[in-house]
Each structure stands twice: as structure tokens, then as C-alpha cells.
Amino acid sequence: MRLTRYFLPVLKETPSEAQIVSHRLMLRAGMIKQASAGIYSWLPLGYRMLRRIEQIVHEEQIRAGHLPMLMPTIQSADLWRESGRYDAYGAEMLRITDRHDRDMLFTPTAEELITDIFRSHVASYKDLPLTMYQIQWKFRDEIRPRFGVMRGREFLMKDGYNFDLTKEDALHAYNRHLVSYLRTYERMGLQAIPMRADSGPIGGDDTHEFLVLAETGESEVFYDAEITELKFGDRQIDYDDHAQCRAVLEEFTSRYARTDETHDADLFAQIPEDRQRVARGIEVGQIFYFGTKYSEPMGAMVDDGQGGRVPVHMGSHGIGVSRLLGAIIEASHDDNGIIWPEGVTPFHAGIVNLKQGDAACDAACEGLYAAMTAAGLEPLYDDREERAGAKFATMDLIGLPWRITVGPRGLAGGKVELTSRRTGEAEEMTPDAAVARLAEIYAPHKAALI
Ligand code: P5A
């Protein structure tokens, strides 16, 4: 992409309405624009990041054997009356009446609709286990939308739903989701810690929230410091293997880690004092096992193979896709702007031409652009007639992990400069070497072939 052809409305001023750094930086970097309270337009750079995050979520869901699908945002209230949640959900549900005076709503979550799909088409245990998911916009009429995409009213969520014959199988689905979520967040450069939580309006007894530690997080959390040393890494998991998934769950949840809703001061006090931590966190996901809470009232039954008909065991699992942009920025920025992790960056590297219009500089930049593209990398070429300082400031603000700087002095010796956004370290090398280095850096982050 060439910057002169892009739409990147960066702001020089710090927007006064934004209280936390991720909100400020997303506005300043021209990623989002508020349309009304808690509702945002996603401008090209923000939308690109949203798609990057979606891509990783899809890949990891499919890897775990879950089936992508899509349900509508506007739903009939009737299904929600069947489950009893139409009244129970309260003021957060945006209720709509259509021209025929039918009660509709904008989906805040989709347990009812997926259960309806299931009961219409599945009648036998032979079709189980089944997990389907979607990445779809949700609406919750939050009383206090704030912090930009962190607590929006309209937000993008990955929501998945499992259907199993037995509680044991449904708990395997729960464990499998926990494992796949660990992997998903790590690919985004995040450490998200599973913590015992409260199930709220979704229901059920088993639930974990995934929290990214950050001072600006909305949740207060209590944990054993040892938990932050755990890494998922590049373990190869057989997602059908119950024992393997359970072992990972046990490893990541056996130490004390709870949100304030489930915090137990006595248990916490048993952790050695130097390991007790009280901090704040951003909830980037939550998994639930709620058994037959929806299948029973809605009649989602299957033949159990032994002459009986039983309600299926279910769980649901959510990832805050749009919130993740804010969480990544909270975890990775400096005074000059965002620092995207290599696993999720809108462009792989910026190309900064220090002397636009100079034949040698222009040709070198074009050459780099073509070579990067040929290597499967996406550059953002700052080809504006701007001073170097302004170009550097824009690159720093939008946070591409790497920058190639092309100037007449370096080019005289056949060199360009490759600079790390995170460390600021720069190294002179030939354009070919710079592209080769970038290809090497990004090799582990290539989209998985699945
Ligand atoms: C699980 C999927 C559910 O709704 N039903 C379907 C279950 N869970 S949840 O915890 O309520 O939401 C899942 C994730 O969505 C994000 N989230 C939000 N993101 C931005 N703005 C909001 N107002 C908002 N509310 C929830 C969170 O990351 C949450 O973990």
C-alpha cells in the first residue's frame, strides 16, 4: 500500500474524550471514528487490524475442529422467551419492534438461536460432538460505554457453541476451548491468564475469563505470580485427546487466579506472600459450561443410542475480537505510539523515502516494494512529499514493527536502514538483505495452512 493512496486520517492533537492510551492511539492513528456513544466506524487501518485478529481466531478455531458459520444480528424475541432470557436479560438488550409490531432484538449473544438451529436438524447422538462458531457483531446497551472499543455498545465477538451427549464430553469441549484460546492469544503476542470467574447472564457453574494484565483493565484480579511464567509455546495438541486437553487446563488453572467476583481471601492468603498479586486486567474472552440450561427448556434433545431421548449438554465460548485491538495496544505501546506485535500487524514494514522525487531513492523504494510483495510481505510505503520527521512520526504512531529507511546518503553505498520499532535499533544493509531479514522474521507468523 502507498500512503498517498491510503486513507489514514492521523490526528496531531490528543483527543480529549479518550481516557486510556489505547483509545487515544486508535483515534490518533486514524483507526476508528466514533459514530455515536460506544459505536464506531472502522477506518481502513483499524479494519485491517480487525481482519488480522479475526484471521488468527478463525485459524485457531478451525484447528480445534470447530465449524465456522454466521447467524443474523437481528433476532426474534420469541426464542428468547422460550429460554426465559427475554425478561431476564434486562436493559442491556436492545429491543426493536418491526413494522408488523413483532418484538425483535439486536443479538447480545446467540445461545438461543444456535439451540434452535440444533433442535431443527440434529436428532441423534451419532451427530455429536458438534461445535459451531461465528464472528459477528453484537450489541449490548452498556450503561457506561467507555474506553473506545474496550467497552463498546456494538462490538465484534467470536462466539462458539458446543453440543455434546454427556457432561464428560461437554467438559472436554470446555477444556479444548481453553487450550485453543491460550494458543490464540499467544499468537497475538498477548499473555491472557485464565481466571475463575462468575457466569453472569450466560449461566452455568464452570467458567473462566481470560485476562490480559493492564493497569487500565476494568476488572480487579488476584493471582499467584507463578502463573505468569507459564507459556503455551509451540506445543502440538491433539484436540480430540481428552487427557491431553485436560492436562493443559490443569497446568494453566491449578494456581490461584480469580476475578474479584470469585475471589476468596482465605485461599489467597495461603499463597506465599511474595507471590500474591493484586492487579487489574482486561477480559478478552470467557468460556462457559452450562449443561442443559438452554437445551432443556428449548427441547434440544437427541436419541442417546439406548432407547432414550436426552437434552444435550452445551457450553459457549467468547472472544472479544474488537476489544482485543485495545488490549494489544494497552500491552504494547510507548510515548510515540503503538507497537504491533509481529503476529498481528496491519503491514509488515513501513518504507520511508527520505527524498521523494529523487530518482535513486524513488527507484530503490519501488524495488523494495516489489521485492517485499514478491516475498509475501505487505509494505506500507510512505511516498508523500513530507519531511523525514513527519514520516517517522507517522510510522511510530501507527506502530509497524519494522521500518526500512531509504535516503541518498545510504544509497550512495548501496545501503538502506532497517529499524525495529520496539527497540529503536537500526542496522544498515543492502535492500536485498533487508527483505531477506524481514522474510525470516515473519516466517513463524505466516498464516497457518489449515
Ligand atoms: C460466550 C459466547 C458470552 O457472551 N455467549 C456467547 C458467551 N460471553 S461474554 O463473556 O459475555 O462475552 C464474550 C467476550 O466478549 C467481549 N465483550 C465485549 N467487548 C467489547 N465491548 C463490550 N461491551 C463487550 N462485552 C463483552 C469480552 O471480551 C468477553 O469476554
Short mmCIF file of C-alpha atoms and ligand atoms in Angstrom, two decimals:
data_model
loop_
_atom_site.label_atom_id
_atom_site.label_comp_id
_atom_site.label_asym_id
_atom_site.label_seq_id
_atom_site.Cartn_x
_atom_site.Cartn_y
_atom_site.Cartn_z
CA MET A 1 0.00 0.00 0.00
CA ARG A 2 1.18 3.51 -0.84
CA LEU A 3 0.38 6.13 1.72
CA THR A 4 -0.65 8.67 -0.92
CA ARG A 5 -3.43 6.28 -1.95
CA TYR A 6 -4.41 5.27 1.55
CA PHE A 7 -6.92 6.83 3.92
CA LEU A 8 -5.02 7.43 7.15
CA PRO A 9 -6.51 10.45 8.92
CA VAL A 10 -3.95 10.75 11.74
CA LEU A 11 -4.64 13.35 14.41
CA LYS A 12 -1.92 15.62 15.77
CA GLU A 13 -3.89 16.60 18.84
CA THR A 14 -4.64 14.14 21.58
CA PRO A 15 -8.42 13.69 21.62
CA SER A 16 -9.68 14.93 24.96
CA GLU A 17 -12.52 12.43 25.29
CA ALA A 18 -10.17 9.45 25.37
CA GLN A 19 -9.15 8.45 28.88
CA ILE A 20 -6.89 5.50 28.19
CA VAL A 21 -3.90 5.14 25.93
CA SER A 22 -5.34 2.55 23.54
CA HIS A 23 -8.38 4.70 22.85
CA ARG A 24 -6.20 7.78 22.31
CA LEU A 25 -3.84 5.94 19.98
CA MET A 26 -6.62 4.30 17.96
CA LEU A 27 -8.18 7.71 17.35
CA ARG A 28 -4.84 9.41 16.67
CA ALA A 29 -3.73 6.66 14.27
CA GLY A 30 -6.92 7.06 12.26
CA MET A 31 -8.13 3.53 13.00
CA ILE A 32 -11.63 4.29 14.28
CA LYS A 33 -14.11 7.13 14.43
CA GLN A 34 -16.93 7.30 16.90
CA ALA A 35 -20.33 7.24 15.21
CA SER A 36 -22.31 7.52 18.45
CA ALA A 37 -21.67 6.55 22.07
CA GLY A 38 -19.97 3.14 22.10
CA ILE A 39 -20.44 2.69 18.34
CA TYR A 40 -17.52 3.06 15.93
CA SER A 41 -16.71 3.17 12.26
CA TRP A 42 -13.65 1.12 11.41
CA LEU A 43 -11.43 3.13 9.08
CA PRO A 44 -9.08 1.25 6.73
CA LEU A 45 -6.20 0.82 9.21
CA GLY A 46 -8.49 -0.24 12.07
CA TYR A 47 -10.45 -2.55 9.80
CA ARG A 48 -7.24 -4.14 8.56
CA MET A 49 -6.26 -4.92 12.15
CA LEU A 50 -9.70 -6.27 12.92
CA ARG A 51 -9.34 -8.66 9.98
CA ARG A 52 -5.89 -9.74 11.16
CA ILE A 53 -7.30 -10.63 14.55
CA GLU A 54 -10.29 -12.39 13.01
CA GLN A 55 -7.91 -14.39 10.81
CA ILE A 56 -5.99 -15.75 13.78
CA VAL A 57 -9.22 -16.53 15.63
CA HIS A 58 -10.58 -18.42 12.59
CA GLU A 59 -7.35 -20.37 12.11
CA GLU A 60 -7.23 -21.49 15.73
CA GLN A 61 -10.93 -22.35 15.85
CA ILE A 62 -10.68 -24.44 12.71
CA ARG A 63 -7.54 -26.10 14.06
CA ALA A 64 -9.57 -27.16 17.11
CA GLY A 65 -12.21 -28.73 14.83
CA HIS A 66 -14.90 -26.06 15.18
CA LEU A 67 -17.14 -25.13 12.26
CA PRO A 68 -17.47 -21.51 11.12
CA MET A 69 -20.98 -20.25 10.36
CA LEU A 70 -22.92 -17.00 10.58
CA MET A 71 -26.17 -16.06 12.29
CA PRO A 72 -28.13 -12.81 11.91
CA THR A 73 -27.69 -9.80 14.18
CA ILE A 74 -31.44 -9.14 14.41
CA GLN A 75 -33.36 -11.94 16.09
CA SER A 76 -36.94 -12.63 17.05
CA ALA A 77 -37.81 -12.22 20.74
CA ASP A 78 -39.83 -15.46 20.67
CA LEU A 79 -36.79 -17.70 21.01
CA TRP A 80 -35.60 -15.68 23.97
CA ARG A 81 -38.98 -16.09 25.63
CA GLU A 82 -38.56 -19.86 25.34
CA SER A 83 -35.32 -19.80 27.28
CA GLY A 84 -36.63 -17.26 29.76
CA ARG A 85 -33.92 -14.74 28.96
CA TYR A 86 -36.09 -12.16 27.18
CA ASP A 87 -37.11 -10.69 30.50
CA ALA A 88 -34.05 -11.77 32.47
CA TYR A 89 -31.50 -10.07 30.21
CA GLY A 90 -32.57 -6.61 31.29
CA ALA A 91 -31.77 -3.16 29.95
CA GLU A 92 -28.59 -4.20 28.15
CA MET A 93 -30.68 -5.81 25.42
CA LEU A 94 -31.55 -3.51 22.54
CA ARG A 95 -35.18 -4.23 21.77
CA ILE A 96 -36.67 -3.36 18.39
CA THR A 97 -40.20 -3.52 17.01
CA ASP A 98 -40.67 -4.17 13.29
CA ARG A 99 -43.49 -2.79 11.09
CA HIS A 100 -45.73 -5.73 11.97
CA ASP A 101 -45.32 -4.95 15.66
CA ARG A 102 -43.19 -8.03 16.21
CA ASP A 103 -40.67 -7.92 19.03
CA MET A 104 -37.13 -8.22 17.70
CA LEU A 105 -33.75 -7.63 19.26
CA PHE A 106 -30.14 -6.98 18.30
CA THR A 107 -28.23 -10.06 19.42
CA PRO A 108 -26.12 -9.60 22.57
CA THR A 109 -25.14 -13.31 22.30
CA ALA A 110 -26.65 -16.27 20.45
CA GLU A 111 -27.27 -19.30 22.69
CA GLU A 112 -30.98 -19.33 21.79
CA LEU A 113 -30.59 -19.05 18.03
CA ILE A 114 -27.94 -21.77 17.79
CA THR A 115 -30.03 -24.06 20.03
CA ASP A 116 -32.97 -23.53 17.66
CA ILE A 117 -30.79 -24.47 14.68
CA PHE A 118 -29.56 -27.53 16.51
CA ARG A 119 -33.01 -28.80 17.52
CA SER A 120 -34.31 -28.37 13.96
CA HIS A 121 -31.64 -30.55 12.42
CA VAL A 122 -30.00 -32.87 14.92
CA ALA A 123 -31.82 -35.78 16.50
CA SER A 124 -29.18 -38.40 17.18
CA TYR A 125 -26.10 -38.83 19.35
CA LYS A 126 -24.40 -40.02 16.16
CA ASP A 127 -24.16 -36.39 15.00
CA LEU A 128 -22.30 -35.38 18.15
CA PRO A 129 -19.96 -33.89 19.21
CA LEU A 130 -20.61 -30.64 17.35
CA THR A 131 -19.13 -27.17 17.84
CA MET A 132 -20.05 -24.24 15.63
CA TYR A 133 -18.91 -20.66 15.92
CA GLN A 134 -19.29 -17.29 14.28
CA ILE A 135 -17.54 -13.94 14.31
CA GLN A 136 -20.41 -11.49 14.36
CA TRP A 137 -21.34 -8.05 15.67
CA LYS A 138 -23.12 -7.93 18.98
CA PHE A 139 -24.96 -5.12 20.70
CA ARG A 140 -25.19 -4.57 24.44
CA ASP A 141 -26.66 -1.33 25.60
CA GLU A 142 -23.94 -0.84 28.20
CA ILE A 143 -24.83 1.74 30.80
CA ARG A 144 -21.38 3.25 30.55
CA PRO A 145 -19.72 2.59 27.19
CA ARG A 146 -16.14 3.78 27.55
CA PHE A 147 -12.51 3.34 26.65
CA GLY A 148 -13.27 3.17 22.93
CA VAL A 149 -13.52 -0.37 21.59
CA MET A 150 -12.83 -1.82 25.04
CA ARG A 151 -16.37 -1.39 26.26
CA GLY A 152 -18.41 -0.64 23.21
CA ARG A 153 -22.13 -0.98 22.74
CA GLU A 154 -21.60 -2.51 19.31
CA PHE A 155 -18.63 -4.89 19.30
CA LEU A 156 -17.28 -7.84 17.37
CA MET A 157 -17.28 -11.17 19.17
CA LYS A 158 -16.30 -14.68 18.26
CA ASP A 159 -18.99 -16.83 19.84
CA GLY A 160 -18.87 -20.61 19.75
CA TYR A 161 -21.31 -23.23 20.99
CA ASN A 162 -20.70 -26.90 21.69
CA PHE A 163 -23.29 -29.71 21.73
CA ASP A 164 -22.41 -32.99 23.41
CA LEU A 165 -24.19 -36.12 24.56
CA THR A 166 -22.68 -36.28 28.03
CA LYS A 167 -21.36 -33.91 30.63
CA GLU A 168 -17.95 -35.52 30.25
CA ASP A 169 -17.87 -34.78 26.52
CA ALA A 170 -19.04 -31.21 27.11
CA LEU A 171 -16.27 -30.72 29.65
CA HIS A 172 -13.81 -31.90 27.04
CA ALA A 173 -15.20 -29.19 24.73
CA TYR A 174 -14.62 -26.70 27.56
CA ASN A 175 -11.03 -27.84 28.02
CA ARG A 176 -10.43 -27.83 24.27
CA HIS A 177 -11.62 -24.25 24.08
CA LEU A 178 -9.34 -23.24 26.91
CA VAL A 179 -6.36 -24.76 25.10
CA SER A 180 -7.23 -23.17 21.76
CA TYR A 181 -7.72 -19.78 23.43
CA LEU A 182 -4.27 -19.94 25.06
CA ARG A 183 -2.80 -20.53 21.64
CA THR A 184 -4.91 -17.81 20.02
CA TYR A 185 -3.86 -15.08 22.44
CA GLU A 186 -0.20 -16.06 22.38
CA ARG A 187 -0.18 -15.72 18.60
CA MET A 188 -1.29 -12.13 19.14
CA GLY A 189 1.67 -11.50 21.42
CA LEU A 190 -0.56 -11.46 24.49
CA GLN A 191 -0.44 -13.26 27.78
CA ALA A 192 -4.08 -13.89 28.70
CA ILE A 193 -4.47 -15.67 32.02
CA PRO A 194 -7.48 -17.96 32.56
CA MET A 195 -9.14 -16.98 35.84
CA ARG A 196 -12.07 -18.43 37.77
CA ALA A 197 -14.97 -16.08 37.17
CA ASP A 198 -18.69 -15.54 37.55
CA SER A 199 -21.03 -16.69 34.77
CA GLY A 200 -23.47 -13.73 34.82
CA PRO A 201 -26.41 -13.81 32.39
CA ILE A 202 -24.97 -16.68 30.30
CA GLY A 203 -25.30 -19.13 33.21
CA GLY A 204 -23.65 -22.31 34.43
CA ASP A 205 -21.13 -23.13 37.15
CA ASP A 206 -17.94 -23.70 35.21
CA THR A 207 -16.49 -20.59 33.71
CA HIS A 208 -13.11 -18.98 33.16
CA GLU A 209 -12.35 -15.49 31.95
CA PHE A 210 -9.12 -14.77 30.07
CA LEU A 211 -7.45 -11.64 31.37
CA VAL A 212 -4.63 -9.54 29.97
CA LEU A 213 -2.92 -7.73 32.83
CA ALA A 214 -3.04 -3.95 32.36
CA GLU A 215 -3.37 -1.02 34.74
CA THR A 216 -6.29 0.29 32.75
CA GLY A 217 -8.18 -3.01 32.91
CA GLU A 218 -11.73 -2.86 34.21
CA SER A 219 -11.52 -5.99 36.37
CA GLU A 220 -9.67 -6.37 39.64
CA VAL A 221 -7.81 -9.68 39.70
CA PHE A 222 -5.98 -11.76 42.31
CA TYR A 223 -3.38 -14.33 41.32
CA ASP A 224 -0.30 -16.31 42.18
CA ALA A 225 2.69 -14.71 40.39
CA GLU A 226 3.87 -18.17 39.30
CA ILE A 227 1.09 -18.27 36.74
CA THR A 228 2.69 -15.55 34.64
CA GLU A 229 5.65 -17.85 33.98
CA LEU A 230 3.54 -20.35 32.05
CA LYS A 231 3.83 -20.29 28.28
CA PHE A 232 1.82 -22.29 25.76
CA GLY A 233 4.61 -22.09 23.18
CA ASP A 234 4.50 -24.24 20.09
CA ARG A 235 3.06 -27.38 21.68
CA GLN A 236 1.35 -29.69 19.26
CA ILE A 237 -2.03 -30.61 20.66
CA ASP A 238 -4.35 -33.34 19.51
CA TYR A 239 -7.64 -31.58 20.18
CA ASP A 240 -9.56 -34.87 20.19
CA ASP A 241 -7.41 -36.22 23.02
CA HIS A 242 -9.35 -35.66 26.24
CA ALA A 243 -6.42 -36.39 28.54
CA GLN A 244 -4.08 -34.05 26.71
CA CYS A 245 -6.52 -31.12 26.77
CA ARG A 246 -7.34 -31.76 30.44
CA ALA A 247 -3.65 -31.78 31.32
CA VAL A 248 -3.16 -28.35 29.72
CA LEU A 249 -6.22 -27.00 31.52
CA GLU A 250 -4.91 -28.31 34.83
CA GLU A 251 -1.49 -26.83 34.22
CA PHE A 252 -2.93 -23.38 33.48
CA THR A 253 -5.70 -23.31 36.09
CA SER A 254 -4.30 -25.10 39.14
CA ARG A 255 -2.71 -21.98 40.60
CA TYR A 256 -4.81 -19.31 42.24
CA ALA A 257 -6.13 -16.80 39.69
CA ARG A 258 -9.55 -15.23 40.17
CA THR A 259 -11.53 -12.14 39.33
CA ASP A 260 -12.98 -10.09 42.19
CA GLU A 261 -16.37 -11.81 41.75
CA THR A 262 -14.97 -15.19 42.81
CA HIS A 263 -12.06 -14.03 44.96
CA ASP A 264 -11.59 -15.97 48.21
CA ALA A 265 -9.41 -14.08 50.69
CA ASP A 266 -8.67 -17.19 52.80
CA LEU A 267 -7.44 -19.24 49.86
CA PHE A 268 -5.43 -16.29 48.56
CA ALA A 269 -3.73 -15.91 51.95
CA GLN A 270 -2.34 -19.45 51.62
CA ILE A 271 -0.12 -18.41 48.69
CA PRO A 272 3.38 -17.40 49.85
CA GLU A 273 3.20 -13.66 50.39
CA ASP A 274 5.90 -12.74 47.87
CA ARG A 275 3.82 -14.42 45.14
CA GLN A 276 0.46 -12.80 45.92
CA ARG A 277 -0.56 -10.30 43.28
CA VAL A 278 -3.50 -7.91 43.14
CA ALA A 279 -3.75 -6.19 39.77
CA ARG A 280 -6.11 -5.13 37.04
CA GLY A 281 -6.95 -6.96 33.85
CA ILE A 282 -8.78 -6.69 30.53
CA GLU A 283 -11.20 -9.54 29.87
CA VAL A 284 -10.52 -10.70 26.33
CA GLY A 285 -12.54 -13.91 26.44
CA GLN A 286 -14.71 -16.19 28.53
CA ILE A 287 -15.69 -19.86 28.34
CA PHE A 288 -18.77 -21.48 29.88
CA TYR A 289 -20.18 -24.92 30.54
CA PHE A 290 -23.89 -24.64 31.36
CA GLY A 291 -25.14 -28.16 30.70
CA THR A 292 -28.81 -28.27 29.76
CA LYS A 293 -29.76 -24.68 30.67
CA TYR A 294 -30.92 -23.95 27.10
CA SER A 295 -31.43 -27.43 25.66
CA GLU A 296 -33.99 -28.42 28.27
CA PRO A 297 -36.44 -25.51 28.04
CA MET A 298 -35.98 -25.31 24.26
CA GLY A 299 -36.28 -29.06 23.67
CA ALA A 300 -32.90 -29.68 22.06
CA MET A 301 -32.99 -33.46 22.55
CA VAL A 302 -31.16 -36.36 20.95
CA ASP A 303 -31.63 -40.08 20.87
CA ASP A 304 -28.94 -41.39 23.24
CA GLY A 305 -28.44 -44.72 21.47
CA GLN A 306 -30.01 -46.64 24.36
CA GLY A 307 -33.64 -46.00 23.57
CA GLY A 308 -33.85 -42.69 25.46
CA ARG A 309 -34.10 -39.05 24.44
CA VAL A 310 -31.95 -36.64 26.42
CA PRO A 311 -31.27 -32.91 26.34
CA VAL A 312 -27.79 -32.14 25.00
CA HIS A 313 -25.03 -30.72 27.16
CA MET A 314 -23.82 -27.35 25.99
CA GLY A 315 -21.31 -24.63 26.59
CA SER A 316 -20.48 -21.35 24.93
CA HIS A 317 -17.21 -19.57 24.41
CA GLY A 318 -16.47 -15.98 23.53
CA ILE A 319 -13.54 -13.90 22.35
CA GLY A 320 -13.75 -10.11 22.33
CA VAL A 321 -12.38 -9.58 18.82
CA SER A 322 -12.75 -5.78 18.67
CA ARG A 323 -11.74 -5.40 22.32
CA LEU A 324 -8.51 -7.26 21.53
CA LEU A 325 -7.25 -4.31 19.49
CA GLY A 326 -7.44 -2.15 22.59
CA ALA A 327 -5.90 -4.86 24.76
CA ILE A 328 -2.93 -5.35 22.42
CA ILE A 329 -2.27 -1.61 22.35
CA GLU A 330 -2.55 -1.32 26.14
CA ALA A 331 0.05 -4.09 26.40
CA SER A 332 2.34 -2.78 23.67
CA HIS A 333 2.99 0.94 23.11
CA ASP A 334 5.37 3.72 24.05
CA ASP A 335 5.24 7.53 24.15
CA ASN A 336 5.41 7.74 20.36
CA GLY A 337 2.59 5.36 19.56
CA ILE A 338 1.53 1.78 19.04
CA ILE A 339 3.99 -1.13 18.76
CA TRP A 340 2.21 -4.01 17.00
CA PRO A 341 3.50 -7.49 17.73
CA GLU A 342 4.78 -9.29 14.63
CA GLY A 343 1.93 -11.82 14.88
CA VAL A 344 -0.70 -9.11 14.31
CA THR A 345 0.40 -6.03 12.43
CA PRO A 346 -1.54 -4.15 9.76
CA PHE A 347 1.54 -4.07 7.49
CA HIS A 348 4.77 -5.99 7.90
CA ALA A 349 7.07 -3.00 7.44
CA GLY A 350 7.00 0.65 6.50
CA ILE A 351 9.17 2.02 3.73
CA VAL A 352 10.21 5.61 4.37
CA ASN A 353 11.57 7.55 1.41
CA LEU A 354 13.66 10.40 2.81
CA LYS A 355 13.88 12.22 -0.53
CA GLN A 356 10.71 11.78 -2.51
CA GLY A 357 11.29 12.74 -6.13
CA ASP A 358 14.97 11.80 -6.10
CA ALA A 359 15.35 9.28 -8.90
CA ALA A 360 17.65 6.91 -6.99
CA CYS A 361 15.57 7.00 -3.79
CA ASP A 362 12.29 6.52 -5.64
CA ALA A 363 13.70 3.60 -7.63
CA ALA A 364 15.12 1.93 -4.51
CA CYS A 365 11.77 2.26 -2.72
CA GLU A 366 9.90 0.83 -5.70
CA GLY A 367 12.38 -2.03 -5.80
CA LEU A 368 11.88 -2.74 -2.09
CA TYR A 369 8.12 -2.57 -2.51
CA ALA A 370 8.21 -5.12 -5.33
CA ALA A 371 10.67 -7.42 -3.54
CA MET A 372 8.68 -7.40 -0.31
CA THR A 373 5.46 -8.11 -2.16
CA ALA A 374 7.13 -10.96 -4.05
CA ALA A 375 8.27 -12.39 -0.69
CA GLY A 376 4.65 -12.42 0.52
CA LEU A 377 5.11 -9.38 2.77
CA GLU A 378 2.86 -6.33 2.81
CA PRO A 379 4.68 -2.99 2.94
CA LEU A 380 3.27 0.45 3.65
CA TYR A 381 5.28 2.87 1.54
CA ASP A 382 5.30 6.46 2.74
CA ASP A 383 5.59 8.15 -0.65
CA ARG A 384 4.33 11.55 0.47
CA GLU A 385 6.20 14.79 -0.19
CA GLU A 386 6.82 15.25 3.52
CA ARG A 387 9.79 15.95 5.74
CA ALA A 388 11.55 12.97 7.28
CA GLY A 389 10.43 13.90 10.79
CA ALA A 390 6.77 13.78 9.86
CA LYS A 391 7.19 10.43 8.10
CA PHE A 392 8.96 8.91 11.11
CA ALA A 393 6.30 10.26 13.47
CA THR A 394 3.51 8.68 11.41
CA MET A 395 5.30 5.32 11.26
CA ASP A 396 5.93 5.39 15.01
CA LEU A 397 2.32 6.30 15.72
CA ILE A 398 0.78 3.53 13.63
CA GLY A 399 3.25 1.06 15.11
CA LEU A 400 4.55 -1.17 12.29
CA PRO A 401 7.18 -3.42 13.91
CA TRP A 402 9.81 -2.67 11.23
CA ARG A 403 10.78 0.31 9.10
CA ILE A 404 13.09 0.48 6.10
CA THR A 405 14.53 3.95 5.63
CA VAL A 406 15.81 4.89 2.20
CA GLY A 407 17.96 8.02 1.81
CA PRO A 408 20.51 9.39 -0.67
CA ARG A 409 23.44 9.05 1.72
CA GLY A 410 22.93 5.35 2.41
CA LEU A 411 22.05 4.57 -1.16
CA ALA A 412 25.38 6.00 -2.34
CA GLY A 413 26.91 2.99 -0.57
CA GLY A 414 24.14 0.66 -1.74
CA LYS A 415 22.54 0.54 1.74
CA VAL A 416 19.20 1.14 3.41
CA GLU A 417 18.42 1.09 7.11
CA LEU A 418 16.25 -1.49 8.88
CA THR A 419 14.88 -0.23 12.22
CA SER A 420 13.00 -2.05 14.95
CA ARG A 421 10.00 -0.10 16.27
CA ARG A 422 10.30 -1.80 19.64
CA THR A 423 13.99 -1.25 20.38
CA GLY A 424 14.78 1.62 18.02
CA GLU A 425 17.88 -0.32 16.93
CA ALA A 426 18.85 0.31 13.33
CA GLU A 427 21.11 -1.62 11.02
CA GLU A 428 22.46 -0.70 7.60
CA MET A 429 22.24 -3.36 4.92
CA THR A 430 21.53 -3.84 1.24
CA PRO A 431 17.87 -3.72 0.17
CA ASP A 432 18.01 -7.45 -0.64
CA ALA A 433 19.35 -8.25 2.81
CA ALA A 434 16.60 -6.14 4.43
CA VAL A 435 13.87 -8.05 2.59
CA ALA A 436 15.54 -11.39 3.41
CA ARG A 437 15.73 -10.40 7.08
CA LEU A 438 12.04 -9.44 7.16
CA ALA A 439 11.05 -12.71 5.48
CA GLU A 440 12.98 -14.55 8.19
CA ILE A 441 11.41 -12.50 11.00
CA TYR A 442 7.89 -13.11 9.74
CA ALA A 443 8.31 -16.77 8.79
CA PRO A 444 6.91 -18.04 12.13
CA HIS A 445 3.94 -15.67 11.82
CA LYS A 446 2.76 -16.73 8.39
CA ALA A 447 -0.87 -17.69 8.30
CA ALA A 448 -1.11 -21.38 9.05
CA LEU A 449 -2.10 -23.63 6.20
CA ILE A 450 -5.08 -25.49 7.61
C1 P5A B 1 -19.80 -16.73 25.17
C2 P5A B 1 -20.03 -16.59 23.71
C3 P5A B 1 -20.76 -14.59 26.09
O1 P5A B 1 -21.48 -13.75 25.63
N1 P5A B 1 -22.03 -16.23 24.86
C4 P5A B 1 -21.51 -16.48 23.53
C5 P5A B 1 -20.97 -16.07 25.82
N2 P5A B 1 -19.69 -14.30 26.86
S1 P5A B 1 -19.24 -12.85 27.33
O2 P5A B 1 -18.19 -13.04 28.29
O3 P5A B 1 -20.36 -12.09 27.78
O4 P5A B 1 -18.64 -12.10 26.10
C6 P5A B 1 -17.52 -12.66 25.43
C7 P5A B 1 -16.42 -11.64 25.25
O5 P5A B 1 -16.89 -10.50 24.53
C8 P5A B 1 -16.19 -9.34 24.93
N3 P5A B 1 -17.14 -8.28 25.31
C9 P5A B 1 -17.04 -7.00 24.89
N4 P5A B 1 -16.17 -6.39 24.08
C10 P5A B 1 -16.33 -5.07 23.84
N5 P5A B 1 -17.33 -4.33 24.38
C11 P5A B 1 -18.25 -4.91 25.21
N6 P5A B 1 -19.24 -4.19 25.70
C12 P5A B 1 -18.12 -6.31 25.49
N7 P5A B 1 -18.83 -7.19 26.24
C13 P5A B 1 -18.21 -8.37 26.11
C14 P5A B 1 -15.32 -9.74 26.11
O6 P5A B 1 -14.00 -9.95 25.67
C15 P5A B 1 -15.94 -11.04 26.56
O7 P5A B 1 -15.00 -11.89 27.19
#
